[in-house]
PDB file of C-alpha atoms in Angstrom:
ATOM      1  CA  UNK A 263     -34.148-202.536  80.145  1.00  0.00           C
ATOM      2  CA  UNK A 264     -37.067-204.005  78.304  1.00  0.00           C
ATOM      3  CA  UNK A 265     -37.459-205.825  75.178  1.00  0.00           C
ATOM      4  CA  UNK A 266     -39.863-207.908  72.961  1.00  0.00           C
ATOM      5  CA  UNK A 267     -39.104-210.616  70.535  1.00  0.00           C
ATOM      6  CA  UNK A 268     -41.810-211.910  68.089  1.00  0.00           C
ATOM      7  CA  UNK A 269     -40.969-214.934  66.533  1.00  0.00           C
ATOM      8  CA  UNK A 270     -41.258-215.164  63.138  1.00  0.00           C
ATOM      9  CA  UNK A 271     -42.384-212.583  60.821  1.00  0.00           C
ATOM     10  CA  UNK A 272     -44.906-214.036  58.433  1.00  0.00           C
ATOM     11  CA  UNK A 273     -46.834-216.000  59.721  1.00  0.00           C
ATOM     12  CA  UNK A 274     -49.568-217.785  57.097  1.00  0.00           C
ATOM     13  CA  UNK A 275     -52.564-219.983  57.493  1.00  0.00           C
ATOM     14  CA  UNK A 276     -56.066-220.856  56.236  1.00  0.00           C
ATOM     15  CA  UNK A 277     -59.197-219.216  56.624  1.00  0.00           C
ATOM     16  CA  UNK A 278     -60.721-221.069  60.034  1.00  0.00           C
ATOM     17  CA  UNK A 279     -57.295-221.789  61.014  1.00  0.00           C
ATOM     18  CA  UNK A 280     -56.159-220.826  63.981  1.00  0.00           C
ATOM     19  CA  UNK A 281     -54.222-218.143  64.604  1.00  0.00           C
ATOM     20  CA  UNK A 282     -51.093-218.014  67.013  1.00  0.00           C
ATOM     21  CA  UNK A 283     -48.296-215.146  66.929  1.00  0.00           C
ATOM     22  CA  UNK A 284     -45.584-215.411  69.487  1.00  0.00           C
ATOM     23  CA  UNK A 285     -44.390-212.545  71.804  1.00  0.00           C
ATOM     24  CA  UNK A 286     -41.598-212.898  74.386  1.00  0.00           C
ATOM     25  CA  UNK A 287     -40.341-209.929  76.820  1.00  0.00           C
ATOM     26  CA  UNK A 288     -37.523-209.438  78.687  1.00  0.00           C
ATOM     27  CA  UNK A 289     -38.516-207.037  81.806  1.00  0.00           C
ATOM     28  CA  UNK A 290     -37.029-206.687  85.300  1.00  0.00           C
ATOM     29  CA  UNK A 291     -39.951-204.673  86.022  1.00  0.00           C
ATOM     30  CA  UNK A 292     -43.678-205.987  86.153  1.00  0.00           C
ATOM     31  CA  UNK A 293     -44.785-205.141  82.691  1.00  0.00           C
ATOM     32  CA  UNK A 294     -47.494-204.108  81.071  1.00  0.00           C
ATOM     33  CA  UNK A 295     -48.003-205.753  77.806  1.00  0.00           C
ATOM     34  CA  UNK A 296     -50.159-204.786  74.517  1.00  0.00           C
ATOM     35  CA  UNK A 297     -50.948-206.343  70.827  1.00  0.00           C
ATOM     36  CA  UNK A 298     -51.384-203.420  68.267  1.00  0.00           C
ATOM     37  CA  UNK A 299     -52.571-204.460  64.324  1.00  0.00           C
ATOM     38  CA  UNK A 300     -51.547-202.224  61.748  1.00  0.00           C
ATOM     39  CA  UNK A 301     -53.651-202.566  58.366  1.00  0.00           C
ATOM     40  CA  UNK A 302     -52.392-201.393  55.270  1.00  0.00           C
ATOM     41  CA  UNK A 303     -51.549-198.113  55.117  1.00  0.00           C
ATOM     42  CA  UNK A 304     -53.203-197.449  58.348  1.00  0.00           C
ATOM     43  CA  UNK A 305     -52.077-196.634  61.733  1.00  0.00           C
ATOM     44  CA  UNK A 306     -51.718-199.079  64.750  1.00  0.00           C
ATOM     45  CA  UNK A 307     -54.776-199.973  66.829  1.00  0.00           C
ATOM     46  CA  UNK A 308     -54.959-201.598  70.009  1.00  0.00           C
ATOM     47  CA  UNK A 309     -56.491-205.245  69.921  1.00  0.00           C
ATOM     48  CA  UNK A 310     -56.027-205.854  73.794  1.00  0.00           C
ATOM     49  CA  UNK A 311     -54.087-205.224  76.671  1.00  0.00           C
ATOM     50  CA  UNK A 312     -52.452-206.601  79.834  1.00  0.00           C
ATOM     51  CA  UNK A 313     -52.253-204.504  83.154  1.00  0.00           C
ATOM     52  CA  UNK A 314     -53.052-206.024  86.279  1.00  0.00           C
ATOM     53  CA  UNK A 315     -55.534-208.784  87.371  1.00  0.00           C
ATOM     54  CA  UNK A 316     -56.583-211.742  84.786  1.00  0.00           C
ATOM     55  CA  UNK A 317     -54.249-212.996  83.225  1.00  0.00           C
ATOM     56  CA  UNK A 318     -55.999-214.063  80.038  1.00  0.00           C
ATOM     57  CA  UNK A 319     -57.204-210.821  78.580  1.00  0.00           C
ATOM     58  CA  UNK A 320     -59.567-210.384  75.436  1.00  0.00           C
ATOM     59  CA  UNK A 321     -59.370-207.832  72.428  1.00  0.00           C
ATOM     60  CA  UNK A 322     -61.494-206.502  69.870  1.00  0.00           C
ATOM     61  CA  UNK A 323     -62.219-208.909  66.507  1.00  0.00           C
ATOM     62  CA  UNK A 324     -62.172-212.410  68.664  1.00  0.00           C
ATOM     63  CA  UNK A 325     -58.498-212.013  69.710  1.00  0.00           C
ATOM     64  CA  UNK A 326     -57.378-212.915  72.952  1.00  0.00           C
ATOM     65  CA  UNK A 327     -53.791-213.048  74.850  1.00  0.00           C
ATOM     66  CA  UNK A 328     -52.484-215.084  77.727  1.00  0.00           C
ATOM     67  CA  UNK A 329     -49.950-213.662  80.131  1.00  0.00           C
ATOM     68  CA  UNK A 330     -47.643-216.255  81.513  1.00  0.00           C
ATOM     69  CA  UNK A 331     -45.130-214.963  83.529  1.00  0.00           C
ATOM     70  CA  UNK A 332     -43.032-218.048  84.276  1.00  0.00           C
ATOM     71  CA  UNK A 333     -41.969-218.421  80.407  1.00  0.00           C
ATOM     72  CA  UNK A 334     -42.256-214.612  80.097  1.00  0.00           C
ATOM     73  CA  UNK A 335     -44.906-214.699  76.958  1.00  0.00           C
ATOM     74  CA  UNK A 336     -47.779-212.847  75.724  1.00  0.00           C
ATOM     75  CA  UNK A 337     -48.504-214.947  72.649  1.00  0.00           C
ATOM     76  CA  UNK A 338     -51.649-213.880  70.421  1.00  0.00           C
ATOM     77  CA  UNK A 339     -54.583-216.307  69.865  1.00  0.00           C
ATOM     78  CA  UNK A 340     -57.886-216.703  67.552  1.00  0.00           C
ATOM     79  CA  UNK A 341     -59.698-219.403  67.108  1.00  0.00           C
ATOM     80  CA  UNK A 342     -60.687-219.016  63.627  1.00  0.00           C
ATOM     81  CA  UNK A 343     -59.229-217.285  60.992  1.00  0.00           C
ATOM     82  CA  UNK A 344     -60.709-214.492  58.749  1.00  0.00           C
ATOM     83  CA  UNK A 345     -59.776-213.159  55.560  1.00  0.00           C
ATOM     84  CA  UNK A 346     -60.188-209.908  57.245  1.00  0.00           C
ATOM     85  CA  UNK A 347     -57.083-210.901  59.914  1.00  0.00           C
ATOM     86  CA  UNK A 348     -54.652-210.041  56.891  1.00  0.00           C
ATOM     87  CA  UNK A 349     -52.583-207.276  58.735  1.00  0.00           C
ATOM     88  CA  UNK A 350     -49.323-206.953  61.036  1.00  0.00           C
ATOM     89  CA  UNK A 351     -48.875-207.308  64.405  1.00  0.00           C
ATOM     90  CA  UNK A 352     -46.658-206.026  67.267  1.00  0.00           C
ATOM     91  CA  UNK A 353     -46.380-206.310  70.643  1.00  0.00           C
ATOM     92  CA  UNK A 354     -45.120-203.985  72.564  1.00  0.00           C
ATOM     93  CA  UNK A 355     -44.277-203.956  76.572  1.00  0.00           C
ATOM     94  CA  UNK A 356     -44.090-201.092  79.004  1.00  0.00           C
ATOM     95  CA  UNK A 357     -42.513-200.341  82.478  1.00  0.00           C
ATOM     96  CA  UNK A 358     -45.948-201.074  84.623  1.00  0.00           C
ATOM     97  CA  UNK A 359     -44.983-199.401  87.967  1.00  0.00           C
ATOM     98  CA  UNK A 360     -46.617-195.935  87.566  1.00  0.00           C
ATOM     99  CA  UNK A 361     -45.531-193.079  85.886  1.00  0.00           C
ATOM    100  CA  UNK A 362     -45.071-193.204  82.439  1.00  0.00           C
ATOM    101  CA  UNK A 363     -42.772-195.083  80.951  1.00  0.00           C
ATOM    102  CA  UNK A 364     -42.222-195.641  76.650  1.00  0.00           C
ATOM    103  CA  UNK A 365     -43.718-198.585  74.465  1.00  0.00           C
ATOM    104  CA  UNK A 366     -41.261-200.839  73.509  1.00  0.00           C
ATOM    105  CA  UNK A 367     -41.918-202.331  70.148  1.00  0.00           C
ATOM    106  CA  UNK A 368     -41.424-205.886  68.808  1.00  0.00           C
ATOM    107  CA  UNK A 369     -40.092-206.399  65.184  1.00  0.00           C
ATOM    108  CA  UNK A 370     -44.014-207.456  63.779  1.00  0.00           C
ATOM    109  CA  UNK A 371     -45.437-210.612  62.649  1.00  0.00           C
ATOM    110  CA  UNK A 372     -47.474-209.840  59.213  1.00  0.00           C
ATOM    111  CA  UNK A 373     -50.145-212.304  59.218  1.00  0.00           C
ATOM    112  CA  UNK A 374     -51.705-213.958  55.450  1.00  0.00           C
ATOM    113  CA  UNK A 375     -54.476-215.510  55.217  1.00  0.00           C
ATOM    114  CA  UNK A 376     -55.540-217.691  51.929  1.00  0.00           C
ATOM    115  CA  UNK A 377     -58.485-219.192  51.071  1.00  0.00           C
TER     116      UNK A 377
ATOM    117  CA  UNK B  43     -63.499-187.524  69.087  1.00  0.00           C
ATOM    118  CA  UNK B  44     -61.974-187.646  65.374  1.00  0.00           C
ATOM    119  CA  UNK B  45     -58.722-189.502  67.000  1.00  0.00           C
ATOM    120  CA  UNK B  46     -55.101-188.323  66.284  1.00  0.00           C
ATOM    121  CA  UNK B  47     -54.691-186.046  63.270  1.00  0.00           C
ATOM    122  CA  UNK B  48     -52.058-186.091  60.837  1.00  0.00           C
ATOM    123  CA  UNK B  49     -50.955-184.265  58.165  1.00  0.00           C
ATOM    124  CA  UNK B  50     -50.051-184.357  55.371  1.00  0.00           C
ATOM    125  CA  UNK B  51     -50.484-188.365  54.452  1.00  0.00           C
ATOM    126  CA  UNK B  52     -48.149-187.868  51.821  1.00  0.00           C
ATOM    127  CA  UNK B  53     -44.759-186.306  51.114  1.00  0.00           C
ATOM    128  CA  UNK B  54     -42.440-186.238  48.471  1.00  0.00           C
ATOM    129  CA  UNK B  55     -39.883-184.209  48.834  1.00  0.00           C
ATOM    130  CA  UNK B  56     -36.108-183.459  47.155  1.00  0.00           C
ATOM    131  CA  UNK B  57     -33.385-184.149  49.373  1.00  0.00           C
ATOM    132  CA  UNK B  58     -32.337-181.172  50.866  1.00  0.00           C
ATOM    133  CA  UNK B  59     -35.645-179.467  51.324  1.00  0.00           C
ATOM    134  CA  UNK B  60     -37.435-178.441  54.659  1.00  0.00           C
ATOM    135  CA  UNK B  61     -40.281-181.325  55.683  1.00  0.00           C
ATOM    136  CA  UNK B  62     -42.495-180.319  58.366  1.00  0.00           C
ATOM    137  CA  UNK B  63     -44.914-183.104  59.294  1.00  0.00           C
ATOM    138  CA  UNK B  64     -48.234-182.249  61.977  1.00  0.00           C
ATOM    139  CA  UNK B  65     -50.450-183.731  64.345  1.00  0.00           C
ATOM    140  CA  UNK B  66     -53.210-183.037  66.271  1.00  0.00           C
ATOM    141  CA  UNK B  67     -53.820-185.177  69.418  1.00  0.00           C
ATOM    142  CA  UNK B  68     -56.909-186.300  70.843  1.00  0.00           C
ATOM    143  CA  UNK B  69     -58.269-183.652  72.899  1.00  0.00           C
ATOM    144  CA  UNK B  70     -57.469-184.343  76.973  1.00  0.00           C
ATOM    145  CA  UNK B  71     -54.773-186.217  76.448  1.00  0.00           C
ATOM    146  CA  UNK B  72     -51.095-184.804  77.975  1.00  0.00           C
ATOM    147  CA  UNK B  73     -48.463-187.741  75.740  1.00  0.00           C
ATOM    148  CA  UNK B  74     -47.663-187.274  72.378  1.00  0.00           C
ATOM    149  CA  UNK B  75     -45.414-189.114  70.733  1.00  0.00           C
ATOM    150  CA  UNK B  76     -43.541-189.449  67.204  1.00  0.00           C
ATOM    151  CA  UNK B  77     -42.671-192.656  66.034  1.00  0.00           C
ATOM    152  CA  UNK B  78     -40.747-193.608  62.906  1.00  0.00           C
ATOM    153  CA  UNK B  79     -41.606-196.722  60.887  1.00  0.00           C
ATOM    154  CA  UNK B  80     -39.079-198.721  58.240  1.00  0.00           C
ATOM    155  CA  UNK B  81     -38.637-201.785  56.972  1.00  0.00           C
ATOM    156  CA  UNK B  82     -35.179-202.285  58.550  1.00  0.00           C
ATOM    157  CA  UNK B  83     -35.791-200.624  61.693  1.00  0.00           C
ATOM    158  CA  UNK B  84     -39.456-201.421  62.473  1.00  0.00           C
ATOM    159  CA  UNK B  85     -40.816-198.782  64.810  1.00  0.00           C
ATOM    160  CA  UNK B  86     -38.930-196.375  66.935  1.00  0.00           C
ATOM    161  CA  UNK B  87     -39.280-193.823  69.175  1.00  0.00           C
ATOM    162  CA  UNK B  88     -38.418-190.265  68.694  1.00  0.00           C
ATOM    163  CA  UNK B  89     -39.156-188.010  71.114  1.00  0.00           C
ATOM    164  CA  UNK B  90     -42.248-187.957  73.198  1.00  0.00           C
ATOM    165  CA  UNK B  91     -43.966-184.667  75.013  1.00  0.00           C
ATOM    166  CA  UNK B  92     -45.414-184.440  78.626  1.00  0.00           C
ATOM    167  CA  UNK B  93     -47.698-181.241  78.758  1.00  0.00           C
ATOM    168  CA  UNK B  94     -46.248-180.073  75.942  1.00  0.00           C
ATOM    169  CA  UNK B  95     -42.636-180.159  77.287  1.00  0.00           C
ATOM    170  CA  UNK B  96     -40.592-182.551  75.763  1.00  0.00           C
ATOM    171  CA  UNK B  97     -39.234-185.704  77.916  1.00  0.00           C
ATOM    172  CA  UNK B  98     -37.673-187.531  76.014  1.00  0.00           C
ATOM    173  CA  UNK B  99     -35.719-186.577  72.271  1.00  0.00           C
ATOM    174  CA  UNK B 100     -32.759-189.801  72.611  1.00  0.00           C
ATOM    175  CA  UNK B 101     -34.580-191.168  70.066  1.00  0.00           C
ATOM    176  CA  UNK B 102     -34.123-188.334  67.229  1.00  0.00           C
ATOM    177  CA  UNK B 103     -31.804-189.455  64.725  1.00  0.00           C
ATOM    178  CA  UNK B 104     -29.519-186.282  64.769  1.00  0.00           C
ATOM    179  CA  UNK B 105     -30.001-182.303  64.824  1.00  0.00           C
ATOM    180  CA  UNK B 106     -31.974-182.853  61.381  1.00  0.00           C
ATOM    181  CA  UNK B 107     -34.846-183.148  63.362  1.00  0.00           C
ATOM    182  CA  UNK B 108     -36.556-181.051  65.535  1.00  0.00           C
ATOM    183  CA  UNK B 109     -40.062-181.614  67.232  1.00  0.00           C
ATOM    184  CA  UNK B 110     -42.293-178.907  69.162  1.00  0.00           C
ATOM    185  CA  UNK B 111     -45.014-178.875  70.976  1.00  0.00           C
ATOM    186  CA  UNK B 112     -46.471-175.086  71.300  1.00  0.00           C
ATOM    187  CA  UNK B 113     -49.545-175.578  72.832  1.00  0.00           C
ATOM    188  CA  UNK B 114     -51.576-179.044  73.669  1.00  0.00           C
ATOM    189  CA  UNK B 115     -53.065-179.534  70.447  1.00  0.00           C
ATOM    190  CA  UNK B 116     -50.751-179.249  67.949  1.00  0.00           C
ATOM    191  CA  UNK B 117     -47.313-181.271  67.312  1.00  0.00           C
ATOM    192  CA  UNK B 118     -44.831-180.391  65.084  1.00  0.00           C
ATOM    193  CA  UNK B 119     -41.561-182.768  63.560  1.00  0.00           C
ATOM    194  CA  UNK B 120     -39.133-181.341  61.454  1.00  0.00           C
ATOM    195  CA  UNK B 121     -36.645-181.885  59.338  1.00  0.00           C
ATOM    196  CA  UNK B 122     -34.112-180.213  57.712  1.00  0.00           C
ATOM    197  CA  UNK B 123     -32.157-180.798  55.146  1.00  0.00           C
ATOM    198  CA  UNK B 124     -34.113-184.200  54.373  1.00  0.00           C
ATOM    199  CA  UNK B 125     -31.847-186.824  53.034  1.00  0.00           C
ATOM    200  CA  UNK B 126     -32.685-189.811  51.253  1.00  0.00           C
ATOM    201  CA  UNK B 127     -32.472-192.444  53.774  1.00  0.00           C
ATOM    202  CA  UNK B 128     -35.546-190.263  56.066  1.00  0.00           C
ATOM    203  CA  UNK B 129     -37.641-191.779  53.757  1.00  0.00           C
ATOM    204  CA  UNK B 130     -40.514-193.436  55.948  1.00  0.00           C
ATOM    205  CA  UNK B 131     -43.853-193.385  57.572  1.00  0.00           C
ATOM    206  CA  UNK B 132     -43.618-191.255  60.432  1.00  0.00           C
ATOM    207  CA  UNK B 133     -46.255-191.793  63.350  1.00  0.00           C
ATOM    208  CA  UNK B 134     -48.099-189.369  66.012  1.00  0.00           C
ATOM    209  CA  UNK B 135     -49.787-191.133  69.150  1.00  0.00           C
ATOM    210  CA  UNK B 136     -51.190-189.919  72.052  1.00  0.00           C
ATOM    211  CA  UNK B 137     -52.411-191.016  75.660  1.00  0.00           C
ATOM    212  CA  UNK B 138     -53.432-190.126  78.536  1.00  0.00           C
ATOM    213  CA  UNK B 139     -51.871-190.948  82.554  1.00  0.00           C
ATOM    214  CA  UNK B 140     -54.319-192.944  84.026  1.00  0.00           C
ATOM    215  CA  UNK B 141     -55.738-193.941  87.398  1.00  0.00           C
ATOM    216  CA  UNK B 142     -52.835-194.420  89.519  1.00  0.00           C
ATOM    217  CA  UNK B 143     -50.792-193.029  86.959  1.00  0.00           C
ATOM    218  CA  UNK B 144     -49.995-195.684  85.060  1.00  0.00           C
ATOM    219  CA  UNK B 145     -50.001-196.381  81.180  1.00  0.00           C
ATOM    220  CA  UNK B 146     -53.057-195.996  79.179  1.00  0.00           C
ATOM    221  CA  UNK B 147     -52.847-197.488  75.519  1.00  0.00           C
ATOM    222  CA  UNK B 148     -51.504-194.870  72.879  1.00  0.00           C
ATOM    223  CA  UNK B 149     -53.798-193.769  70.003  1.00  0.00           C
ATOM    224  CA  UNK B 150     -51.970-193.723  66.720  1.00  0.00           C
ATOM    225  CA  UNK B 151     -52.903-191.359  63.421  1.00  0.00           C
ATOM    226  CA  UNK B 152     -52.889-192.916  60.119  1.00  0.00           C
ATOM    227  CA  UNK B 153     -49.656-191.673  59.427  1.00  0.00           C
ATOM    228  CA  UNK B 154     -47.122-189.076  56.838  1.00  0.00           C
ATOM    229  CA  UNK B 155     -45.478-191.736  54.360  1.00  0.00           C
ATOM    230  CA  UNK B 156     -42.210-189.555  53.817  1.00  0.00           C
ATOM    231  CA  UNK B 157     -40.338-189.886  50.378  1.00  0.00           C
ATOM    232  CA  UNK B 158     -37.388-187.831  49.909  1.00  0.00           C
ATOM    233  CA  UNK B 159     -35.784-188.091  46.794  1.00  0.00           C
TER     234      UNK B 159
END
């Protein structure tokens, strides 16, 4: 079975801060791993995603993602922090084998960012 | 392509009543999915469709809900009699199998936000 844990579920900091939001997975399968951001009243969109290959992946908006394997993480990164960020994020894992398999969800981090 | 479709964005509703919610997916693609959004559950799964047969319902809550799929582009989730506690947002996605037939990222609509009162 799969699983995702995001730790902590605000997450604030200042504008040009960076940015870090922490995803675990449990898998017994190699994985395939994605970030989603969901803005108010909006649906999710994908930032980035992990298949095969490199495992430090870039997304849209200057977000990036490292897989590490060993400590079974896919934590979020960003340099600098924009007022624009504001928004929650999940990250979700799937079964990466072939065929399809479903999205597994993590809890969200909602992200603030003050002045 | 206008992405996935939903409709309508709102719904109130008196518990009790019939609440059909729709989506369109994005043309070409054979998953479609219905997700369910709250605050204490965060987002789950409720059924998903393969070429418009469904694979998966072990998500759906009870026999409240139904979801069909008549033809590939056009989605249908049900519910009836609505209760109180179906208040949600209630999410359509759709991919596609890609090379190798793996996973492809899911596209999401905007969403129904589902108030039954």
């Amino acid at each position: 079975a799969q699983s995702v844990t995001q730790l902590g579920s605000h997450v604030s900091v200042s504008e040009g801060a960076l940015v870090l939001l922490r995803c675990n997975y449990s898998s017994s399968v190699p994985p395939y791993l994605f970030w989603y951001v969901q803005y108010p009243n909006q649906g999710l969109q994908l930032l980035l995603k992990y298949t095969t290959g490199a495992t430090l992946v870039k997304g849209i908006n200057g977000f990036e993602a490292e897989f590490k394997k060993s400590e079974t993480s896919f934590h979020l990164t960003k340099p600098s922090a924009h007022m624009s960020d504001a928004a929650e994020y999940f990250c979700a894992v799937s079964d990466g084998r072939g065929g399809y398999n479903k999205l597994i969800f993590g809890a969200g981090t909602r992200l603030a960012v003050h002045p | 392509d206008a992405g996935v479709i939903q409709s309508p964005r709102h719904e109130v509703t008196e518990m009790g009543q019939e609440v059909t919610l729709r989506c369109k997916p994005i043309s070409g693609h054979d998953y479609l999915f219905w997700y369910r959004q709250t605050m204490m559950r965060g987002l789950e799964l409720l059924i998903y469709f393969n070429n418009n047969v469904p694979i998966d319902d072990s998500g759906m809550p009870e026999d409240r809900f139904s979801a069909k799929m008549p033809n590939a582009s056009f989605s249908t989730l049900k519910i009836q009699p609505s209760e109180p506690r179906d208040s949600a947002v209630y999410f359509c996605a759709s991919t596609e199998m890609g090379k190798g037939h793996k996973n492809t990222e899911a596209f999401f609509g905007q969403g129904t936000r589902l108030t039954v009162v």
